[in-house]
CSV table of C-alpha atoms and ligand atoms in Angstrom, one decimal:
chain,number,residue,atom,x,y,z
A,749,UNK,CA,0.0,0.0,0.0
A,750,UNK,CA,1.2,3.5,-1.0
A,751,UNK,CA,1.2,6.7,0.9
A,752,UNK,CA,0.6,9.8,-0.3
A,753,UNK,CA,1.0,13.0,1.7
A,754,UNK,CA,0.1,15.7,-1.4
A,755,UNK,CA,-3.3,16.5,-2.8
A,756,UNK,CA,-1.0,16.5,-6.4
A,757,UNK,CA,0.1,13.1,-5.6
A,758,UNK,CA,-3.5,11.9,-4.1
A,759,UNK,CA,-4.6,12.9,-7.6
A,760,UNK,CA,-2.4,11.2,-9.7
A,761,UNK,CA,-2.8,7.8,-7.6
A,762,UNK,CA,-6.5,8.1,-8.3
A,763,UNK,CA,-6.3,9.4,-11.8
A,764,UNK,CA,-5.8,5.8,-13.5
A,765,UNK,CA,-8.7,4.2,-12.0
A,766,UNK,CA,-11.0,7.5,-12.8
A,767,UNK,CA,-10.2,7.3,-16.3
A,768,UNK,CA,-11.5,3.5,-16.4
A,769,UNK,CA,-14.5,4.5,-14.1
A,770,UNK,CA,-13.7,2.1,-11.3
A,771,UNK,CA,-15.6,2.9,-8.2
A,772,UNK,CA,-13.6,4.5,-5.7
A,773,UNK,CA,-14.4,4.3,-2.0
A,774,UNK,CA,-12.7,7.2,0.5
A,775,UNK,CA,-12.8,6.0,4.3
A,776,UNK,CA,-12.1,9.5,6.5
A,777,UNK,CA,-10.3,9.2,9.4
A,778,UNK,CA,-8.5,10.5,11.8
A,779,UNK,CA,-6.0,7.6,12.3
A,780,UNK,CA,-5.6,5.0,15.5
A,781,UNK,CA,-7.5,2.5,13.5
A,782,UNK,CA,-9.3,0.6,15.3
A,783,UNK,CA,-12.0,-2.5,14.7
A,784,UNK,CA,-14.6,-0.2,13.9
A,785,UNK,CA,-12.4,1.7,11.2
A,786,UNK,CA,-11.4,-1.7,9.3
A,787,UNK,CA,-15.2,-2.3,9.0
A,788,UNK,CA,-15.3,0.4,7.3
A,789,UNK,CA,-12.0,-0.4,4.9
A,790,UNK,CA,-13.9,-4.0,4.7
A,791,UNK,CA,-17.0,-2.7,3.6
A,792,UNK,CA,-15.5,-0.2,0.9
A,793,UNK,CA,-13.3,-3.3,-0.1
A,794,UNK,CA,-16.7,-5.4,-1.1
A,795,UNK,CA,-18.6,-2.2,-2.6
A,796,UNK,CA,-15.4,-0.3,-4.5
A,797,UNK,CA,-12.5,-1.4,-6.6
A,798,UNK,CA,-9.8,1.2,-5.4
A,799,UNK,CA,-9.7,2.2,-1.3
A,800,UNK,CA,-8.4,5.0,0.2
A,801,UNK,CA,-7.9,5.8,3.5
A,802,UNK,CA,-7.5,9.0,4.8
A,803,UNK,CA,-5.9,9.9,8.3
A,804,UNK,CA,-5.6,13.4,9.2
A,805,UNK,CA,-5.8,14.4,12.6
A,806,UNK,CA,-8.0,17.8,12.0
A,807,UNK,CA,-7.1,20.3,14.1
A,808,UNK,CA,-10.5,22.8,13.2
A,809,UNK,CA,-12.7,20.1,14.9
A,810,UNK,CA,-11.0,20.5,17.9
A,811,UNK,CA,-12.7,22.5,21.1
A,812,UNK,CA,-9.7,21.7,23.4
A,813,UNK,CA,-6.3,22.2,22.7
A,814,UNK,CA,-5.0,19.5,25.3
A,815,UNK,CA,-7.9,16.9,23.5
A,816,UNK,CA,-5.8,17.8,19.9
A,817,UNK,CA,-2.4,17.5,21.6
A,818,UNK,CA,-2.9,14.1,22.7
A,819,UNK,CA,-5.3,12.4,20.1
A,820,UNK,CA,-3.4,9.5,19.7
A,821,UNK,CA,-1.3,9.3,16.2
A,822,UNK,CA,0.5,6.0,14.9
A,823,UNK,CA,0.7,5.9,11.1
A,824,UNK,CA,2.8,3.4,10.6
A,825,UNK,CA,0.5,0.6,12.5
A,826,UNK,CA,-2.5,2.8,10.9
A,827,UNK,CA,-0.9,1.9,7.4
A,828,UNK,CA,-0.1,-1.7,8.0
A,829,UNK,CA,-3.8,-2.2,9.5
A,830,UNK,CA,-5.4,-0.5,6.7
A,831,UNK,CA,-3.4,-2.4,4.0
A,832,UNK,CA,-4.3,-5.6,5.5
A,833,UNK,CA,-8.1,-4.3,5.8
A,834,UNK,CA,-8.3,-4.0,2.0
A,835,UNK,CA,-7.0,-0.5,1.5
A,836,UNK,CA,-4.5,0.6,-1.4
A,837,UNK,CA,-3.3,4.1,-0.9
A,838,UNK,CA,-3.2,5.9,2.4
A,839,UNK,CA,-3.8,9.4,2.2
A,840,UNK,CA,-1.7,11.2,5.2
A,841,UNK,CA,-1.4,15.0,4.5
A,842,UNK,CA,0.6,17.5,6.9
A,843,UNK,CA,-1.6,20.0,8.2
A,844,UNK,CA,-0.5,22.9,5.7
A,845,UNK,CA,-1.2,20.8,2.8
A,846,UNK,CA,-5.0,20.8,4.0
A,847,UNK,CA,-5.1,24.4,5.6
A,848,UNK,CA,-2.2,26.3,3.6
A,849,UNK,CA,-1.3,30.3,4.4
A,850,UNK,CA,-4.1,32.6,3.8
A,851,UNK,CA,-6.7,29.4,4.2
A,852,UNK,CA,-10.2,31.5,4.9
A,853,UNK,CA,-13.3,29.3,3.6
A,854,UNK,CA,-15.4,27.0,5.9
A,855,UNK,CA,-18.6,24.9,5.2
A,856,UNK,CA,-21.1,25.1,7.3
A,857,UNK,CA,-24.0,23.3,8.2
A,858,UNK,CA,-26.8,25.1,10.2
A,859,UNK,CA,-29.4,24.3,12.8
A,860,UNK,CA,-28.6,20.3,13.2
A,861,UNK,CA,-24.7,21.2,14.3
A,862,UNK,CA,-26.3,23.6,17.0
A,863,UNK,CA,-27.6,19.9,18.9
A,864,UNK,CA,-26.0,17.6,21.1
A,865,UNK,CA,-22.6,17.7,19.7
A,866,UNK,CA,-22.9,21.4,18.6
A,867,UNK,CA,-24.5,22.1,22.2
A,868,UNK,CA,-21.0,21.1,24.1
A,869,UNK,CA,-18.5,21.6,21.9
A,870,UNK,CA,-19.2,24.4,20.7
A,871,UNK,CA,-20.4,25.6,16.8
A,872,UNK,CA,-16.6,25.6,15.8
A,873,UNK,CA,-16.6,21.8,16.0
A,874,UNK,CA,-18.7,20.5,12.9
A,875,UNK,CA,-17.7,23.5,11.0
A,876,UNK,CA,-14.4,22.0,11.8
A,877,UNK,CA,-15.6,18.5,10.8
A,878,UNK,CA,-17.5,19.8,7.3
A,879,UNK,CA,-14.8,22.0,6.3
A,880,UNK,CA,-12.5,19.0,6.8
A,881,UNK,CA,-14.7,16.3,4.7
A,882,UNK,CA,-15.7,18.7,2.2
A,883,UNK,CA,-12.1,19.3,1.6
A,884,UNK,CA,-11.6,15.6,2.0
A,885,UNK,CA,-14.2,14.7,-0.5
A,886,UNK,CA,-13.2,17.2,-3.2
A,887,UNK,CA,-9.7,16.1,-3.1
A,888,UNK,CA,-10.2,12.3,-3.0
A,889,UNK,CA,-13.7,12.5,-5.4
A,890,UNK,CA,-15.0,9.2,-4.4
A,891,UNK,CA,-17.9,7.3,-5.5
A,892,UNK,CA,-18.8,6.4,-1.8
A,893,UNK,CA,-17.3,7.8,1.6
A,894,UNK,CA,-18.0,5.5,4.7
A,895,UNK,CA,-18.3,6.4,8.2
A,896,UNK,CA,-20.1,4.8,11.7
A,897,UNK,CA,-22.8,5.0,13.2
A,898,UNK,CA,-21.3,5.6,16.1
A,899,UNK,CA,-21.1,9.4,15.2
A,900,UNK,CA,-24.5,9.5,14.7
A,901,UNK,CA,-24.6,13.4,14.5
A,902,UNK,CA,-21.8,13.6,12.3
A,903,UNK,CA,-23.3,11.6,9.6
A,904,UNK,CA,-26.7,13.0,9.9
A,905,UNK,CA,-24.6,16.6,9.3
A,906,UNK,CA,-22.6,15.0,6.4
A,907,UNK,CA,-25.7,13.6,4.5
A,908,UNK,CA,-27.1,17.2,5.0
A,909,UNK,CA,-23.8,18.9,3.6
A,910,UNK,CA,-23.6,16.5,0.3
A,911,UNK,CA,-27.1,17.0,-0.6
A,912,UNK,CA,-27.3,20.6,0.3
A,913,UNK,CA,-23.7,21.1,-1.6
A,914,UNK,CA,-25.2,18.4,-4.9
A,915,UNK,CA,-21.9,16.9,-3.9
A,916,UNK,CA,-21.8,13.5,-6.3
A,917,UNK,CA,-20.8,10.8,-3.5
A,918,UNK,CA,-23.1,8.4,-1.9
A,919,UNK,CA,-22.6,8.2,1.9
A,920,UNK,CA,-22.4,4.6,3.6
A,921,UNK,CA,-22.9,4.3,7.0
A,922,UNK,CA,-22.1,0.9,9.0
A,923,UNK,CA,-22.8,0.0,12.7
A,924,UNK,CA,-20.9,0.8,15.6
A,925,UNK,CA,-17.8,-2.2,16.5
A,926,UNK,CA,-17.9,-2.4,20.4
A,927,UNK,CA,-16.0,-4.1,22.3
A,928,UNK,CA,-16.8,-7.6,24.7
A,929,UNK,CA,-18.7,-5.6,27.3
A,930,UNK,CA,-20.6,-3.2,25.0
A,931,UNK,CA,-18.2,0.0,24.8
A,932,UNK,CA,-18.1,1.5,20.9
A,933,UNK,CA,-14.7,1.3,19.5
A,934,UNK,CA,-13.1,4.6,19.6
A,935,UNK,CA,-9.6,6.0,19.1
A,936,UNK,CA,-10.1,8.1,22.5
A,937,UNK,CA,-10.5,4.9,24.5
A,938,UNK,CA,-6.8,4.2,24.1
A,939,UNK,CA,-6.7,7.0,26.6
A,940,UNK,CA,-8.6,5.5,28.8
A,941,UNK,CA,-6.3,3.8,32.6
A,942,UNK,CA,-7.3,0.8,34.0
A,943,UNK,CA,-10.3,2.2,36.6
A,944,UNK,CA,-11.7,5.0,33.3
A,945,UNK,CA,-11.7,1.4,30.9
A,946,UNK,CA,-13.9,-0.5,33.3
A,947,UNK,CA,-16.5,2.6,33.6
A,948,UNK,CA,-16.7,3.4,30.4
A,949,UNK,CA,-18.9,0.3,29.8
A,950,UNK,CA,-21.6,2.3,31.4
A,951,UNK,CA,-22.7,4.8,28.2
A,952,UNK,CA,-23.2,1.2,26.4
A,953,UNK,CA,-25.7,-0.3,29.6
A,954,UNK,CA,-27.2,2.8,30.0
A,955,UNK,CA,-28.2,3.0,26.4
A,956,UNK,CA,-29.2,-1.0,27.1
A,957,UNK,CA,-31.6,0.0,30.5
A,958,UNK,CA,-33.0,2.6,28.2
A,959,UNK,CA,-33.9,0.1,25.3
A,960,UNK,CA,-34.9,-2.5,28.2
A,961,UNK,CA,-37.2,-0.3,29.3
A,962,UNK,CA,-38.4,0.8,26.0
A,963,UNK,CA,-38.6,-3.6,25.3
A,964,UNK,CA,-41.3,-3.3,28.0
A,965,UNK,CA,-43.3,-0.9,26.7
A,966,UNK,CA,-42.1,2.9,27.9
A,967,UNK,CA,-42.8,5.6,25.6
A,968,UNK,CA,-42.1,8.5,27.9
A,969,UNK,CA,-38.6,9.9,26.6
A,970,UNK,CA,-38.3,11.3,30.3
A,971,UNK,CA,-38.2,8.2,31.3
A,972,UNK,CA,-36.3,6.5,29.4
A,973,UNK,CA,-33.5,9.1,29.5
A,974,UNK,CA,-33.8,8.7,33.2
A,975,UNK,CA,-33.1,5.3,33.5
A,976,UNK,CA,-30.0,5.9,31.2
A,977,UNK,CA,-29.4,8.7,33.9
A,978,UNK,CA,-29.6,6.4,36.4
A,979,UNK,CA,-27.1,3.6,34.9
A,980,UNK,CA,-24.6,6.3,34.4
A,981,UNK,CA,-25.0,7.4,38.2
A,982,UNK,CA,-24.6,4.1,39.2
A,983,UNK,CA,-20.9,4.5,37.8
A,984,UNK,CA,-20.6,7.6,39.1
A,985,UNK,CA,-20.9,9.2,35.5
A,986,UNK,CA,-22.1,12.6,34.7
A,987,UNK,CA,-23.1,13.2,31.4
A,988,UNK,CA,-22.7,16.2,29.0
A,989,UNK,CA,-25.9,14.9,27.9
A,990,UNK,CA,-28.2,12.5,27.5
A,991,UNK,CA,-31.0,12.9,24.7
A,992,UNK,CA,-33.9,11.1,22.9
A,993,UNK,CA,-33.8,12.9,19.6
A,994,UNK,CA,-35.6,12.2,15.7
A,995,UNK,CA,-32.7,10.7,14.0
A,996,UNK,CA,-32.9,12.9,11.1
A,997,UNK,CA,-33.7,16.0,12.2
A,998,UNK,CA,-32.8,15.4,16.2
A,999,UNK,CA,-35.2,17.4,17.2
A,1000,UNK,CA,-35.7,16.2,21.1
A,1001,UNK,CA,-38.6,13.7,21.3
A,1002,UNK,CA,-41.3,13.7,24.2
A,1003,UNK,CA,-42.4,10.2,23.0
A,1004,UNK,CA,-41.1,7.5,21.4
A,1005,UNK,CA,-43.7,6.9,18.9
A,1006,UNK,CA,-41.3,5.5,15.9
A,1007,UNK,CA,-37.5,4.9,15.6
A,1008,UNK,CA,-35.5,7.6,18.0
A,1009,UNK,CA,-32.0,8.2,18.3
A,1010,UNK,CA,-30.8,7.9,22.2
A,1011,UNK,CA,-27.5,9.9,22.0
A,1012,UNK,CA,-24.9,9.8,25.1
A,1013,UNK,CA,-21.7,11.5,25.7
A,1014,UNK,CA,-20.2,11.9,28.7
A,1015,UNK,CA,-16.2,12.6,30.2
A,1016,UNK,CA,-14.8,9.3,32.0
A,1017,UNK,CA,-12.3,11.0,33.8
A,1018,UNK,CA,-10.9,13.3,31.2
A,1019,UNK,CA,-11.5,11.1,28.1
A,1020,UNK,CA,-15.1,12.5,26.5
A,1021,UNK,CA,-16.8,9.1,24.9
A,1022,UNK,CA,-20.3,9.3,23.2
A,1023,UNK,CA,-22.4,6.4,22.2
A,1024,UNK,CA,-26.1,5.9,20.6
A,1025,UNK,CA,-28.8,3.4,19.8
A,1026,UNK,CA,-31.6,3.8,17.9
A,1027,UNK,CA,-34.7,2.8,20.0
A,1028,UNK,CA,-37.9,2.0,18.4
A,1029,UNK,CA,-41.6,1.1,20.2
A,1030,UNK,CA,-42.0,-2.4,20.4
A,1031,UNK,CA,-44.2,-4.8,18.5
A,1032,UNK,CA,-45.7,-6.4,20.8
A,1033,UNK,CA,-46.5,-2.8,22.7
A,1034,UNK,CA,-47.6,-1.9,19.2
A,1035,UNK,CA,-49.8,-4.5,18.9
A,1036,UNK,CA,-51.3,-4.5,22.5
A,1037,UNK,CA,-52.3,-0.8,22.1
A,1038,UNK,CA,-53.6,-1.9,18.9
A,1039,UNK,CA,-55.4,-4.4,20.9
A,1040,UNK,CA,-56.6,-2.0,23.2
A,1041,UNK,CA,-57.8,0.4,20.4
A,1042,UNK,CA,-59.6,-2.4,18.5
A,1043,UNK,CA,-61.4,-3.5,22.0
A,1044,UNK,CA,-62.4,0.3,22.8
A,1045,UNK,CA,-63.8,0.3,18.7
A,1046,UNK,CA,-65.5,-3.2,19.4
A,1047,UNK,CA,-66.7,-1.5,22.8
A,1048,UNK,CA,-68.2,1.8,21.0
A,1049,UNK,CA,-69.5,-0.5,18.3
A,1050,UNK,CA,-71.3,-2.9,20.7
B,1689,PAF,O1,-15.0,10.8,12.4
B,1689,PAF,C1,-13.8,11.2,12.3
B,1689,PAF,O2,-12.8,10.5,12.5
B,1689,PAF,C2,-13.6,12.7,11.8
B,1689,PAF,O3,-14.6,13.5,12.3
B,1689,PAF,C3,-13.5,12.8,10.3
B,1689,PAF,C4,-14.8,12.4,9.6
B,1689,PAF,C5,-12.4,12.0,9.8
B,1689,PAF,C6,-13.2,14.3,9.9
B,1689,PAF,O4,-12.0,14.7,10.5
């Protein structure tokens, strides 16, 4: 597997396989591959017939300076992971090859970066994030970009920005790689000592009381953010939030009367994780208020 560190050079890698119209698949990253990245190589290995892999550790996305400083950054294991993953050119630009002197244009989505995400970190952070991809996708001009579910925000606010922008890539999103005990694979939990690894499990069962709940019929999202709440406490975890949002528009939901987006992120010590799950009303909750409907239709009939 080549790298290339040059938009020029990124280009001219790509150049043969555009001129015989091979599907090329981009995976975005910001290196420290982990299981959940390969997924993503391994998927764009099945659907395209050229990978690239992109690490760049984006400094615009950034809200803290001491989260940036030590983001975790090993491109030669990223490389041979990536390779063996399916990938065949890894794209690993220096910073002033992506933000050169005089650098002055962002992208910006509105309204759905001001949520969640937007809320805590700040609006800098998914301008930081769309700038980035934009950039990313302009240079690269795949067929298809892949990224996780596991930033569920982020992909809602990169589906916006390529239709909004008519930008010709499809977006593929695949599900969230976690860990034995339930913990979404992140480069951030390599941060994580002994006593921060063993609570960090708790975003995953809170998101699991919450759907438990939801399994036996809740509809309140109060409720079924409090029992997340209440998981989390039981670590002695504090959220930055915890919210039962549409998954498209995440909008905060009262009920859950179709699919839902439960969204978490909290600090484990000093390492910020976020999780999801998308929580849906049961069938058979479905069906017994059907039930009951039908029985008050038979009763008004009767
Ligand atoms: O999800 C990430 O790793 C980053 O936000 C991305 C998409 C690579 C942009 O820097």
């Amino acid at each position: 597997m080549r790298t290339v560190r040059a938009v020029a050079e990124l280009r001219a890698a790509l150049a043969p396989a555009r001129r015989e119209r091979v599907a090329i698949g981009l995976v975005p990253t910001m290196g420290a591959l982990h299981e959940g990245h390969l997924a993503l190589i391994r998927r764009a290995r099945e659907q395209c017939d050229l990978v690239v892999v992109s690490v760049f550790v984006n400094p615009a996305q950034f809200n803290e300076r001491s989260d940036l400083e030590r983001y975790p950054r090993r491109e030669s294991d990223d490389a041979a992971l990536a390779a063996a993953a399916g990938a065949e050119l890894l794209f690993a630009p220096p910073v002033e090859e992506v933000y050169p002197a005089g650098f002055a244009t962002a992208v910006e989505v509105i309204g759905i970066t001001d949520r969640l995400e937007g809320a805590t970190r700040g609006s800098g952070h998914f301008r930081g994030v769309t700038t980035v991809v934009t950039k990313l996708l302009c240079m690269a001009m795949p067929d298809i970009a892949y990224f996780g579910q596991k930033d569920a925000q982020q992909t809602v606010v990169v589906r916006r920005l390529v239709q909004d922008l008519n930008l010709p890539v499809r977006i593929e999103v695949c599900p969230t790689v976690r860990e034995a005990d339930g913990l979404a694979m992140s480069s951030r939990n390599a941060l994580l000592d002994p006593d921060q690894r063993s609570r960090a499990r708790s975003l995953f069962d809170a998101l699991e009381a919450a759907r438990g709940l939801a399994a036996r019929g809740e509809r309140s999202s109060e409720a079924l953010v409090d029992a997340a709440l209440q998981t989390l406490g039981s670590f002695g975890v504090d959220p930055d939030y915890v919210a039962l949002v549409d998954p498209e528009t995440l909008e905060p939901l009262e009920q859950l009367a179709g699919r839902a987006l439960l969204a978490i992120a909290a600090r484990i010590g000093d390492v910020r994780l976020i999780d999801n799950t998308i929580l849906e009303p049961t069938p058979a909750s479905t069906s017994s208020q059907k039930a009951l409907q039908g029985e008050a239709i038979a009763t008004c009939n009767a």
